[in-house]
PDB file of C-alpha atoms in Angstrom:
ATOM      1  CA  UNK Q 883     160.483-110.009 -87.160  1.00 92.00           C
ATOM      2  CA  UNK Q 884     157.520-110.157 -89.002  1.00 97.00           C
ATOM      3  CA  UNK Q 885     156.944-109.089 -92.977  1.00 98.00           C
ATOM      4  CA  UNK Q 886     154.848-106.400 -90.525  1.00 98.00           C
ATOM      5  CA  UNK Q 887     157.853-105.700 -88.366  1.00 98.00           C
ATOM      6  CA  UNK Q 888     160.311-105.362 -91.849  1.00 98.00           C
ATOM      7  CA  UNK Q 889     157.526-102.940 -94.360  1.00 98.00           C
ATOM      8  CA  UNK Q 890     157.106-101.199 -90.657  1.00 98.00           C
ATOM      9  CA  UNK Q 891     160.502 -99.869 -90.397  1.00 98.00           C
ATOM     10  CA  UNK Q 892     160.824 -99.416 -94.133  1.00 98.00           C
ATOM     11  CA  UNK Q 893     158.513 -96.910 -93.367  1.00 98.00           C
ATOM     12  CA  UNK Q 894     160.690 -95.322 -90.811  1.00 98.00           C
ATOM     13  CA  UNK Q 895     163.470 -95.533 -93.668  1.00 98.00           C
ATOM     14  CA  UNK Q 896     161.421 -93.994 -96.168  1.00 98.00           C
ATOM     15  CA  UNK Q 897     160.160 -90.891 -94.461  1.00 98.00           C
ATOM     16  CA  UNK Q 898     163.218 -89.909 -93.061  1.00 97.00           C
ATOM     17  CA  UNK Q 899     165.066 -89.972 -96.637  1.00 97.00           C
ATOM     18  CA  UNK Q 900     162.383 -87.331 -97.126  1.00 95.00           C
ATOM     19  CA  UNK Q 901     159.358 -89.533 -99.480  1.00 96.00           C
ATOM     20  CA  UNK Q 902     156.553 -87.851 -97.817  1.00 93.00           C
ATOM     21  CA  UNK Q 903     154.476 -90.115 -94.879  1.00 92.00           C
ATOM     22  CA  UNK Q 904     151.117 -90.525 -97.377  1.00 86.00           C
ATOM     23  CA  UNK Q 905     153.490 -92.688-100.047  1.00 93.00           C
ATOM     24  CA  UNK Q 906     156.035 -93.556 -97.902  1.00 97.00           C
ATOM     25  CA  UNK Q 907     153.300 -96.790 -96.513  1.00 96.00           C
ATOM     26  CA  UNK Q 908     152.378 -98.008 -99.838  1.00 95.00           C
ATOM     27  CA  UNK Q 909     155.860 -98.034-101.294  1.00 97.00           C
ATOM     28  CA  UNK Q 910     157.200 -99.787 -98.140  1.00 98.00           C
ATOM     29  CA  UNK Q 911     154.055-102.508 -99.216  1.00 97.00           C
ATOM     30  CA  UNK Q 912     154.004-102.813-102.955  1.00 97.00           C
ATOM     31  CA  UNK Q 913     157.747-103.569-101.580  1.00 98.00           C
ATOM     32  CA  UNK Q 914     157.454-106.384-100.490  1.00 98.00           C
ATOM     33  CA  UNK Q 915     154.244-107.598-102.246  1.00 97.00           C
ATOM     34  CA  UNK Q 916     157.268-107.354-104.816  1.00 97.00           C
ATOM     35  CA  UNK Q 917     160.187-108.940-102.662  1.00 98.00           C
ATOM     36  CA  UNK Q 918     157.583-111.863-101.852  1.00 97.00           C
ATOM     37  CA  UNK Q 919     155.877-112.215-105.233  1.00 96.00           C
ATOM     38  CA  UNK Q 920     152.374-111.345-103.202  1.00 97.00           C
ATOM     39  CA  UNK Q 921     149.304-110.056-103.909  1.00 95.00           C
ATOM     40  CA  UNK Q 922     147.511-107.942-101.961  1.00 95.00           C
ATOM     41  CA  UNK Q 923     145.279-110.776-100.445  1.00 97.00           C
ATOM     42  CA  UNK Q 924     147.884-112.629 -99.227  1.00 97.00           C
ATOM     43  CA  UNK Q 925     149.738-109.820 -98.243  1.00 97.00           C
ATOM     44  CA  UNK Q 926     147.269-109.134 -95.812  1.00 97.00           C
ATOM     45  CA  UNK Q 927     145.971-112.406 -94.723  1.00 98.00           C
ATOM     46  CA  UNK Q 928     150.051-113.173 -94.393  1.00 97.00           C
ATOM     47  CA  UNK Q 929     151.480-110.254 -93.128  1.00 98.00           C
ATOM     48  CA  UNK Q 930     152.134-111.128 -89.502  1.00 98.00           C
ATOM     49  CA  UNK Q 931     153.341-114.615 -89.526  1.00 97.00           C
ATOM     50  CA  UNK Q 932     157.534-114.822 -90.334  1.00 97.00           C
ATOM     51  CA  UNK Q 933     159.018-113.811 -93.198  1.00 95.00           C
ATOM     52  CA  UNK Q 934     160.763-116.710 -95.485  1.00 94.00           C
ATOM     53  CA  UNK Q 935     165.104-116.776 -95.796  1.00 93.00           C
ATOM     54  CA  UNK Q 936     166.179-114.301 -97.637  1.00 95.00           C
ATOM     55  CA  UNK Q 937     162.835-111.760 -97.683  1.00 97.00           C
ATOM     56  CA  UNK Q 938     164.762-109.405 -95.277  1.00 96.00           C
ATOM     57  CA  UNK Q 939     167.822-108.851 -96.900  1.00 97.00           C
ATOM     58  CA  UNK Q 940     166.602-108.798-100.405  1.00 97.00           C
ATOM     59  CA  UNK Q 941     163.686-106.200 -98.882  1.00 98.00           C
ATOM     60  CA  UNK Q 942     166.220-103.932 -97.664  1.00 98.00           C
ATOM     61  CA  UNK Q 943     168.265-103.851-100.270  1.00 98.00           C
ATOM     62  CA  UNK Q 944     164.340-102.415-102.634  1.00 98.00           C
ATOM     63  CA  UNK Q 945     163.963-100.333 -99.852  1.00 98.00           C
ATOM     64  CA  UNK Q 946     167.565 -98.667-100.796  1.00 98.00           C
ATOM     65  CA  UNK Q 947     166.684 -97.620-104.011  1.00 98.00           C
ATOM     66  CA  UNK Q 948     163.073 -96.752-103.154  1.00 98.00           C
ATOM     67  CA  UNK Q 949     165.590 -94.466 -99.872  1.00 98.00           C
ATOM     68  CA  UNK Q 950     168.010 -93.247-103.172  1.00 97.00           C
ATOM     69  CA  UNK Q 951     164.228 -91.448-104.492  1.00 96.00           C
ATOM     70  CA  UNK Q 952     164.048 -94.545-107.250  1.00 96.00           C
ATOM     71  CA  UNK Q 953     160.238 -94.548-107.918  1.00 96.00           C
ATOM     72  CA  UNK Q 954     158.726 -97.583-107.067  1.00 96.00           C
ATOM     73  CA  UNK Q 955     158.025 -98.430-110.299  1.00 95.00           C
ATOM     74  CA  UNK Q 956     161.338 -98.073-111.559  1.00 95.00           C
ATOM     75  CA  UNK Q 957     162.070-100.083-109.203  1.00 97.00           C
ATOM     76  CA  UNK Q 958     159.517-103.109-109.361  1.00 97.00           C
ATOM     77  CA  UNK Q 959     159.314-102.939-112.912  1.00 96.00           C
ATOM     78  CA  UNK Q 960     155.585-102.140-113.380  1.00 96.00           C
ATOM     79  CA  UNK Q 961     152.488-100.139-113.026  1.00 96.00           C
ATOM     80  CA  UNK Q 962     148.897-100.626-112.683  1.00 95.00           C
ATOM     81  CA  UNK Q 963     146.194 -98.177-114.506  1.00 97.00           C
ATOM     82  CA  UNK Q 964     142.662 -98.616-114.785  1.00 98.00           C
ATOM     83  CA  UNK Q 965     143.154-101.907-113.016  1.00 95.00           C
ATOM     84  CA  UNK Q 966     145.143-103.237-115.964  1.00 98.00           C
ATOM     85  CA  UNK Q 967     149.193-103.751-115.480  1.00 97.00           C
ATOM     86  CA  UNK Q 968     151.654-102.322-116.795  1.00 98.00           C
ATOM     87  CA  UNK Q 969     155.713-102.395-117.840  1.00 98.00           C
ATOM     88  CA  UNK Q 970     157.119 -99.356-117.291  1.00 97.00           C
ATOM     89  CA  UNK Q 971     160.820 -98.155-117.548  1.00 95.00           C
ATOM     90  CA  UNK Q 972     163.400 -95.043-118.169  1.00 94.00           C
ATOM     91  CA  UNK Q 973     161.575 -94.760-122.083  1.00 96.00           C
ATOM     92  CA  UNK Q 974     158.142 -93.701-120.382  1.00 97.00           C
ATOM     93  CA  UNK Q 975     156.580 -91.461-117.984  1.00 96.00           C
ATOM     94  CA  UNK Q 976     155.158 -93.612-115.353  1.00 96.00           C
ATOM     95  CA  UNK Q 977     151.161 -93.379-115.474  1.00 97.00           C
ATOM     96  CA  UNK Q 978     149.479 -90.968-113.353  1.00 95.00           C
ATOM     97  CA  UNK Q 979     145.572 -91.747-111.537  1.00 94.00           C
ATOM     98  CA  UNK Q 980     144.439 -88.530-112.245  1.00 96.00           C
ATOM     99  CA  UNK Q 981     145.106 -89.285-116.601  1.00 98.00           C
ATOM    100  CA  UNK Q 982     142.660 -92.492-115.047  1.00 98.00           C
ATOM    101  CA  UNK Q 983     140.041 -89.014-115.778  1.00 98.00           C
ATOM    102  CA  UNK Q 984     140.220 -89.410-119.623  1.00 98.00           C
ATOM    103  CA  UNK Q 985     139.657 -92.972-119.060  1.00 98.00           C
ATOM    104  CA  UNK Q 986     136.534 -91.546-117.515  1.00 98.00           C
ATOM    105  CA  UNK Q 987     136.487 -88.796-119.774  1.00 98.00           C
ATOM    106  CA  UNK Q 988     136.300 -90.762-123.329  1.00 98.00           C
ATOM    107  CA  UNK Q 989     133.487 -93.737-122.094  1.00 98.00           C
ATOM    108  CA  UNK Q 990     131.141 -90.629-120.677  1.00 98.00           C
ATOM    109  CA  UNK Q 991     131.392 -89.220-124.348  1.00 98.00           C
ATOM    110  CA  UNK Q 992     131.339 -92.337-125.311  1.00 97.00           C
ATOM    111  CA  UNK Q 993     128.395 -93.327-124.411  1.00 96.00           C
ATOM    112  CA  UNK Q 994     126.184 -96.370-125.274  1.00 95.00           C
ATOM    113  CA  UNK Q 995     128.307 -96.629-129.085  1.00 96.00           C
ATOM    114  CA  UNK Q 996     130.481 -98.383-126.637  1.00 96.00           C
ATOM    115  CA  UNK Q 997     130.277-101.254-128.480  1.00 96.00           C
ATOM    116  CA  UNK Q 998     130.296 -99.680-131.984  1.00 96.00           C
ATOM    117  CA  UNK Q 999     134.060 -98.905-134.808  1.00 95.00           C
ATOM    118  CA  UNK Q1000     135.244 -95.896-133.100  1.00 96.00           C
ATOM    119  CA  UNK Q1001     138.031 -95.311-134.945  1.00 95.00           C
ATOM    120  CA  UNK Q1002     140.555 -93.073-132.241  1.00 97.00           C
ATOM    121  CA  UNK Q1003     143.553 -91.533-130.882  1.00 97.00           C
ATOM    122  CA  UNK Q1004     146.254 -91.889-128.340  1.00 98.00           C
ATOM    123  CA  UNK Q1005     148.682 -89.036-128.800  1.00 98.00           C
ATOM    124  CA  UNK Q1006     151.496 -89.453-127.158  1.00 97.00           C
ATOM    125  CA  UNK Q1007     151.230 -92.602-126.460  1.00 98.00           C
ATOM    126  CA  UNK Q1008     154.204 -93.785-123.926  1.00 98.00           C
ATOM    127  CA  UNK Q1009     153.858 -96.489-122.108  1.00 98.00           C
ATOM    128  CA  UNK Q1010     149.716 -96.960-123.881  1.00 98.00           C
ATOM    129  CA  UNK Q1011     147.945 -97.302-121.381  1.00 98.00           C
ATOM    130  CA  UNK Q1012     145.222 -94.661-122.820  1.00 98.00           C
ATOM    131  CA  UNK Q1013     145.370 -96.246-126.223  1.00 98.00           C
ATOM    132  CA  UNK Q1014     145.160 -99.964-124.395  1.00 98.00           C
ATOM    133  CA  UNK Q1015     143.131 -99.114-121.262  1.00 98.00           C
ATOM    134  CA  UNK Q1016     140.288 -97.737-124.502  1.00 98.00           C
ATOM    135  CA  UNK Q1017     140.694-101.071-126.795  1.00 98.00           C
ATOM    136  CA  UNK Q1018     140.141-103.074-124.086  1.00 98.00           C
ATOM    137  CA  UNK Q1019     136.855-100.731-123.023  1.00 98.00           C
ATOM    138  CA  UNK Q1020     136.023-100.403-126.380  1.00 98.00           C
ATOM    139  CA  UNK Q1021     136.481-103.779-127.843  1.00 97.00           C
ATOM    140  CA  UNK Q1022     135.360-103.080-130.968  1.00 97.00           C
ATOM    141  CA  UNK Q1023     137.558 -99.746-131.535  1.00 96.00           C
ATOM    142  CA  UNK Q1024     140.294 -98.905-133.946  1.00 94.00           C
ATOM    143  CA  UNK Q1025     142.989 -97.619-132.465  1.00 96.00           C
ATOM    144  CA  UNK Q1026     145.512 -95.657-133.605  1.00 96.00           C
ATOM    145  CA  UNK Q1027     148.874 -94.771-130.607  1.00 97.00           C
ATOM    146  CA  UNK Q1028     151.022 -91.948-132.246  1.00 97.00           C
ATOM    147  CA  UNK Q1029     154.769 -91.176-130.328  1.00 97.00           C
ATOM    148  CA  UNK Q1030     157.852 -89.652-131.058  1.00 96.00           C
ATOM    149  CA  UNK Q1031     159.813 -91.837-129.369  1.00 97.00           C
ATOM    150  CA  UNK Q1032     160.430 -95.429-130.548  1.00 97.00           C
ATOM    151  CA  UNK Q1033     161.517 -96.311-127.557  1.00 97.00           C
ATOM    152  CA  UNK Q1034     158.373 -95.383-126.188  1.00 98.00           C
ATOM    153  CA  UNK Q1035     156.311 -97.418-128.685  1.00 98.00           C
ATOM    154  CA  UNK Q1036     158.568-100.337-128.155  1.00 98.00           C
ATOM    155  CA  UNK Q1037     156.857-100.464-124.298  1.00 98.00           C
ATOM    156  CA  UNK Q1038     153.576 -99.622-126.147  1.00 98.00           C
ATOM    157  CA  UNK Q1039     153.646-102.504-128.105  1.00 98.00           C
ATOM    158  CA  UNK Q1040     154.459-104.678-125.591  1.00 98.00           C
ATOM    159  CA  UNK Q1041     151.931-103.577-123.198  1.00 98.00           C
ATOM    160  CA  UNK Q1042     149.340-103.919-125.964  1.00 98.00           C
ATOM    161  CA  UNK Q1043     150.178-107.872-125.685  1.00 98.00           C
ATOM    162  CA  UNK Q1044     150.230-107.976-122.507  1.00 98.00           C
ATOM    163  CA  UNK Q1045     146.650-106.764-122.294  1.00 98.00           C
ATOM    164  CA  UNK Q1046     145.460-108.423-125.055  1.00 98.00           C
ATOM    165  CA  UNK Q1047     144.703-105.632-126.772  1.00 98.00           C
ATOM    166  CA  UNK Q1048     147.303-105.679-129.596  1.00 97.00           C
ATOM    167  CA  UNK Q1049     145.637-106.996-132.798  1.00 97.00           C
ATOM    168  CA  UNK Q1050     143.014-103.064-132.933  1.00 96.00           C
ATOM    169  CA  UNK Q1051     146.407-101.140-132.147  1.00 97.00           C
ATOM    170  CA  UNK Q1052     148.444 -99.536-134.701  1.00 96.00           C
ATOM    171  CA  UNK Q1053     151.901 -97.515-134.085  1.00 96.00           C
ATOM    172  CA  UNK Q1054     153.042 -95.506-135.237  1.00 95.00           C
ATOM    173  CA  UNK Q1055     156.199 -93.085-135.000  1.00 95.00           C
ATOM    174  CA  UNK Q1056     155.324 -89.389-135.127  1.00 94.00           C
ATOM    175  CA  UNK Q1057     154.782 -86.022-134.044  1.00 95.00           C
ATOM    176  CA  UNK Q1058     151.679 -85.708-131.975  1.00 96.00           C
ATOM    177  CA  UNK Q1059     148.988 -85.797-135.450  1.00 93.00           C
ATOM    178  CA  UNK Q1060     151.783 -85.637-138.204  1.00 91.00           C
ATOM    179  CA  UNK Q1061     152.059 -87.803-141.193  1.00 80.00           C
ATOM    180  CA  UNK Q1062     147.979 -88.887-141.218  1.00 81.00           C
ATOM    181  CA  UNK Q1063     146.774 -88.507-144.365  1.00 59.00           C
ATOM    182  CA  UNK Q1064     144.005 -86.593-145.416  1.00 41.00           C
ATOM    183  CA  UNK Q1065     141.825 -89.143-146.953  1.00 33.00           C
ATOM    184  CA  UNK Q1066     138.738 -90.469-144.621  1.00 40.00           C
ATOM    185  CA  UNK Q1067     139.211 -93.538-142.421  1.00 37.00           C
ATOM    186  CA  UNK Q1068     139.173 -97.063-144.520  1.00 35.00           C
ATOM    187  CA  UNK Q1069     138.230 -99.029-141.904  1.00 38.00           C
ATOM    188  CA  UNK Q1070     141.052-101.722-142.529  1.00 38.00           C
ATOM    189  CA  UNK Q1071     142.265-103.601-138.863  1.00 40.00           C
ATOM    190  CA  UNK Q1072     145.843-102.541-138.301  1.00 40.00           C
ATOM    191  CA  UNK Q1073     147.024-105.176-135.710  1.00 42.00           C
ATOM    192  CA  UNK Q1074     150.084-105.907-133.786  1.00 42.00           C
ATOM    193  CA  UNK Q1075     152.485-104.844-136.333  1.00 40.00           C
ATOM    194  CA  UNK Q1076     150.912-103.458-139.013  1.00 37.00           C
ATOM    195  CA  UNK Q1077     151.532-100.282-141.055  1.00 39.00           C
ATOM    196  CA  UNK Q1078     155.303-100.325-139.833  1.00 46.00           C
ATOM    197  CA  UNK Q1079     155.831 -96.846-137.411  1.00 47.00           C
ATOM    198  CA  UNK Q1080     156.425 -94.185-139.535  1.00 44.00           C
ATOM    199  CA  UNK Q1081     153.612 -91.685-141.226  1.00 37.00           C
ATOM    200  CA  UNK Q1082     153.862 -91.073-145.560  1.00 35.00           C
ATOM    201  CA  UNK Q1083     151.622 -93.757-147.736  1.00 36.00           C
ATOM    202  CA  UNK Q1084     150.404 -95.827-144.980  1.00 52.00           C
ATOM    203  CA  UNK Q1085     149.736 -93.313-142.397  1.00 52.00           C
ATOM    204  CA  UNK Q1086     146.326 -93.372-140.776  1.00 64.00           C
ATOM    205  CA  UNK Q1087     144.111 -91.350-142.726  1.00 56.00           C
ATOM    206  CA  UNK Q1088     143.221 -87.949-141.274  1.00 55.00           C
ATOM    207  CA  UNK Q1089     140.095 -86.892-140.956  1.00 65.00           C
ATOM    208  CA  UNK Q1090     137.140 -89.177-139.507  1.00 86.00           C
ATOM    209  CA  UNK Q1091     138.638 -89.760-135.378  1.00 94.00           C
ATOM    210  CA  UNK Q1092     135.754 -90.217-133.751  1.00 96.00           C
ATOM    211  CA  UNK Q1093     138.260 -89.064-130.266  1.00 97.00           C
ATOM    212  CA  UNK Q1094     141.299 -87.846-130.076  1.00 97.00           C
ATOM    213  CA  UNK Q1095     142.608 -88.333-126.538  1.00 98.00           C
ATOM    214  CA  UNK Q1096     146.429 -86.775-125.300  1.00 98.00           C
ATOM    215  CA  UNK Q1097     148.619 -86.739-122.271  1.00 98.00           C
ATOM    216  CA  UNK Q1098     151.629 -84.430-123.402  1.00 98.00           C
ATOM    217  CA  UNK Q1099     154.199 -83.014-121.965  1.00 97.00           C
ATOM    218  CA  UNK Q1100     152.878 -79.965-119.782  1.00 97.00           C
ATOM    219  CA  UNK Q1101     156.104 -79.257-117.181  1.00 97.00           C
ATOM    220  CA  UNK Q1102     157.257 -75.701-118.112  1.00 97.00           C
ATOM    221  CA  UNK Q1103     160.804 -75.288-119.134  1.00 95.00           C
ATOM    222  CA  UNK Q1104     162.058 -73.639-116.310  1.00 94.00           C
ATOM    223  CA  UNK Q1105     160.119 -75.745-114.044  1.00 93.00           C
ATOM    224  CA  UNK Q1106     161.678 -79.189-114.995  1.00 84.00           C
ATOM    225  CA  UNK Q1107     164.976 -78.208-113.115  1.00 83.00           C
ATOM    226  CA  UNK Q1108     163.023 -78.498-109.755  1.00 90.00           C
ATOM    227  CA  UNK Q1109     161.241 -81.882-109.599  1.00 93.00           C
ATOM    228  CA  UNK Q1110     161.559 -84.248-107.024  1.00 93.00           C
ATOM    229  CA  UNK Q1111     164.077 -86.692-107.916  1.00 93.00           C
ATOM    230  CA  UNK Q1112     162.127 -89.080-108.360  1.00 94.00           C
ATOM    231  CA  UNK Q1113     160.638 -87.486-111.670  1.00 94.00           C
ATOM    232  CA  UNK Q1114     163.566 -85.030-112.402  1.00 93.00           C
ATOM    233  CA  UNK Q1115     165.907 -87.869-112.390  1.00 93.00           C
ATOM    234  CA  UNK Q1116     164.047 -90.564-113.788  1.00 93.00           C
ATOM    235  CA  UNK Q1117     160.814 -89.421-116.166  1.00 94.00           C
ATOM    236  CA  UNK Q1118     161.850 -89.296-119.900  1.00 95.00           C
ATOM    237  CA  UNK Q1119     162.440 -85.221-120.751  1.00 93.00           C
ATOM    238  CA  UNK Q1120     160.437 -85.670-123.591  1.00 93.00           C
ATOM    239  CA  UNK Q1121     157.330 -86.963-121.854  1.00 95.00           C
ATOM    240  CA  UNK Q1122     157.866 -83.970-119.455  1.00 95.00           C
ATOM    241  CA  UNK Q1123     159.133 -80.429-121.200  1.00 96.00           C
ATOM    242  CA  UNK Q1124     156.607 -78.488-122.544  1.00 97.00           C
ATOM    243  CA  UNK Q1125     157.533 -76.058-123.384  1.00 96.00           C
ATOM    244  CA  UNK Q1126     157.944 -72.164-121.854  1.00 96.00           C
ATOM    245  CA  UNK Q1127     154.337 -72.237-120.242  1.00 96.00           C
ATOM    246  CA  UNK Q1128     154.565 -76.258-120.185  1.00 97.00           C
ATOM    247  CA  UNK Q1129     151.632 -75.840-123.602  1.00 98.00           C
ATOM    248  CA  UNK Q1130     152.943 -75.946-126.204  1.00 98.00           C
ATOM    249  CA  UNK Q1131     152.590 -79.451-127.784  1.00 98.00           C
ATOM    250  CA  UNK Q1132     148.992 -78.632-126.255  1.00 98.00           C
ATOM    251  CA  UNK Q1133     148.761 -75.373-128.281  1.00 98.00           C
ATOM    252  CA  UNK Q1134     150.293 -77.473-132.158  1.00 98.00           C
ATOM    253  CA  UNK Q1135     147.211 -80.491-131.036  1.00 98.00           C
ATOM    254  CA  UNK Q1136     144.222 -78.101-131.095  1.00 98.00           C
ATOM    255  CA  UNK Q1137     145.411 -76.435-133.993  1.00 96.00           C
ATOM    256  CA  UNK Q1138     145.992 -79.494-135.000  1.00 95.00           C
ATOM    257  CA  UNK Q1139     142.747 -81.943-134.486  1.00 95.00           C
ATOM    258  CA  UNK Q1140     139.760 -80.452-136.336  1.00 93.00           C
ATOM    259  CA  UNK Q1141     141.554 -81.408-139.393  1.00 92.00           C
ATOM    260  CA  UNK Q1142     141.690 -84.793-138.056  1.00 93.00           C
ATOM    261  CA  UNK Q1143     137.695 -84.622-135.959  1.00 94.00           C
ATOM    262  CA  UNK Q1144     135.112 -86.294-137.838  1.00 92.00           C
ATOM    263  CA  UNK Q1145     132.073 -83.974-137.539  1.00 89.00           C
ATOM    264  CA  UNK Q1146     130.885 -83.913-133.464  1.00 90.00           C
ATOM    265  CA  UNK Q1147     133.697 -85.895-132.854  1.00 95.00           C
ATOM    266  CA  UNK Q1148     135.831 -85.797-128.779  1.00 97.00           C
ATOM    267  CA  UNK Q1149     139.242 -84.329-127.375  1.00 98.00           C
ATOM    268  CA  UNK Q1150     140.392 -85.350-124.386  1.00 98.00           C
ATOM    269  CA  UNK Q1151     143.082 -83.897-122.976  1.00 98.00           C
ATOM    270  CA  UNK Q1152     145.016 -83.722-119.720  1.00 98.00           C
ATOM    271  CA  UNK Q1153     146.973 -80.738-118.225  1.00 98.00           C
ATOM    272  CA  UNK Q1154     148.584 -78.996-115.177  1.00 97.00           C
ATOM    273  CA  UNK Q1155     147.738 -77.408-111.551  1.00 96.00           C
ATOM    274  CA  UNK Q1156     147.850 -74.138-112.688  1.00 96.00           C
ATOM    275  CA  UNK Q1157     147.087 -73.864-116.337  1.00 98.00           C
ATOM    276  CA  UNK Q1158     143.257 -74.450-116.563  1.00 98.00           C
ATOM    277  CA  UNK Q1159     142.307 -70.604-117.399  1.00 98.00           C
ATOM    278  CA  UNK Q1160     144.690 -70.363-120.573  1.00 98.00           C
ATOM    279  CA  UNK Q1161     143.785 -73.125-121.267  1.00 98.00           C
ATOM    280  CA  UNK Q1162     139.754 -72.728-121.849  1.00 98.00           C
ATOM    281  CA  UNK Q1163     141.116 -69.773-124.061  1.00 98.00           C
ATOM    282  CA  UNK Q1164     142.648 -71.359-126.335  1.00 98.00           C
ATOM    283  CA  UNK Q1165     139.474 -73.405-126.989  1.00 98.00           C
ATOM    284  CA  UNK Q1166     137.920 -70.191-127.178  1.00 97.00           C
ATOM    285  CA  UNK Q1167     139.914 -68.617-129.555  1.00 97.00           C
ATOM    286  CA  UNK Q1168     139.651 -72.186-131.235  1.00 96.00           C
ATOM    287  CA  UNK Q1169     136.270 -71.766-133.938  1.00 95.00           C
ATOM    288  CA  UNK Q1170     136.795 -75.223-134.586  1.00 95.00           C
ATOM    289  CA  UNK Q1171     136.288 -76.611-130.657  1.00 97.00           C
ATOM    290  CA  UNK Q1172     133.893 -76.433-127.533  1.00 97.00           C
ATOM    291  CA  UNK Q1173     134.657 -77.012-123.899  1.00 98.00           C
ATOM    292  CA  UNK Q1174     133.146 -79.545-122.625  1.00 98.00           C
ATOM    293  CA  UNK Q1175     133.447 -79.569-119.224  1.00 98.00           C
ATOM    294  CA  UNK Q1176     137.027 -79.316-116.380  1.00 98.00           C
ATOM    295  CA  UNK Q1177     137.350 -82.264-114.776  1.00 97.00           C
ATOM    296  CA  UNK Q1178     139.215 -82.743-111.413  1.00 97.00           C
ATOM    297  CA  UNK Q1179     141.228 -85.344-110.035  1.00 95.00           C
ATOM    298  CA  UNK Q1180     140.536 -86.032-106.071  1.00 92.00           C
ATOM    299  CA  UNK Q1181     142.777 -83.064-104.766  1.00 92.00           C
ATOM    300  CA  UNK Q1182     139.963 -81.182-106.662  1.00 96.00           C
ATOM    301  CA  UNK Q1183     142.745 -79.698-109.128  1.00 97.00           C
ATOM    302  CA  UNK Q1184     141.024 -79.050-112.826  1.00 98.00           C
ATOM    303  CA  UNK Q1185     143.138 -81.756-114.996  1.00 98.00           C
ATOM    304  CA  UNK Q1186     141.701 -82.700-118.288  1.00 98.00           C
ATOM    305  CA  UNK Q1187     139.657 -80.754-120.934  1.00 98.00           C
ATOM    306  CA  UNK Q1188     137.029 -82.875-122.743  1.00 98.00           C
ATOM    307  CA  UNK Q1189     136.677 -81.483-126.098  1.00 98.00           C
ATOM    308  CA  UNK Q1190     133.927 -81.619-128.839  1.00 97.00           C
ATOM    309  CA  UNK Q1191     134.376 -80.620-132.307  1.00 94.00           C
ATOM    310  CA  UNK Q1192     131.790 -78.279-134.438  1.00 88.00           C
TER     311      UNK Q1192
END
């Protein structure tokens, strides 16, 4: 058998196990490349060759885990986001492609100021994918990333180091923007460990942030019970459960954000399928915020709201 024969057999096994056929094809390939240590170019050029020794046994064990509905990211411990590679695990939500819309809209709103020393906050950072991607794209930005979970912050720190932006991100264990003090930003750079994790005297300044981004929990509490096994059994509940209608964390952020945004600053947030009308109503009810636009994902489902501070 060739490598490709093994991958095709794995695809069939995953479909039989209930994995979506489109996902099963890509999952089978990713697991093969992981087992072989090949990048995609190498896989495409060598997939019709006989596999190396031990590949079949190792690969079939990985496919067995995926057939048991363990996510590929949990098996490999890695996920690509915005062209960067991120460590993932049980402490953090695996980055999704639709969350890249937050990065896209943030860069669109920043425009010609991409080289300016912007002040950016990533609320509920999780794996750090947004904080790291924005620090990568905004080379002079000072970024603060918050999360309730110290374990998530630990993963995010490692991702920042691995992607070369650790010196420009400060990590704070906090709920949303809690603990941000009310003074103007000092301009001090936090570094990978500067200021520690926490609030109080060492907390970030409260007002004057040009950009706040957030991918907060937005699954309604009742719906968490019917999520796919990949999500229900392997993603952290703290990153999923958004309360009765899924929007409790976003409500709290929309209420707090005006106290922290610079004049004309922007807020870019993700929300779930079917939540657009409620999100629009929440923004319209605020005298301090104005909705710029709502962006849809590749399936056309509204996912991200771009908001301006008045």
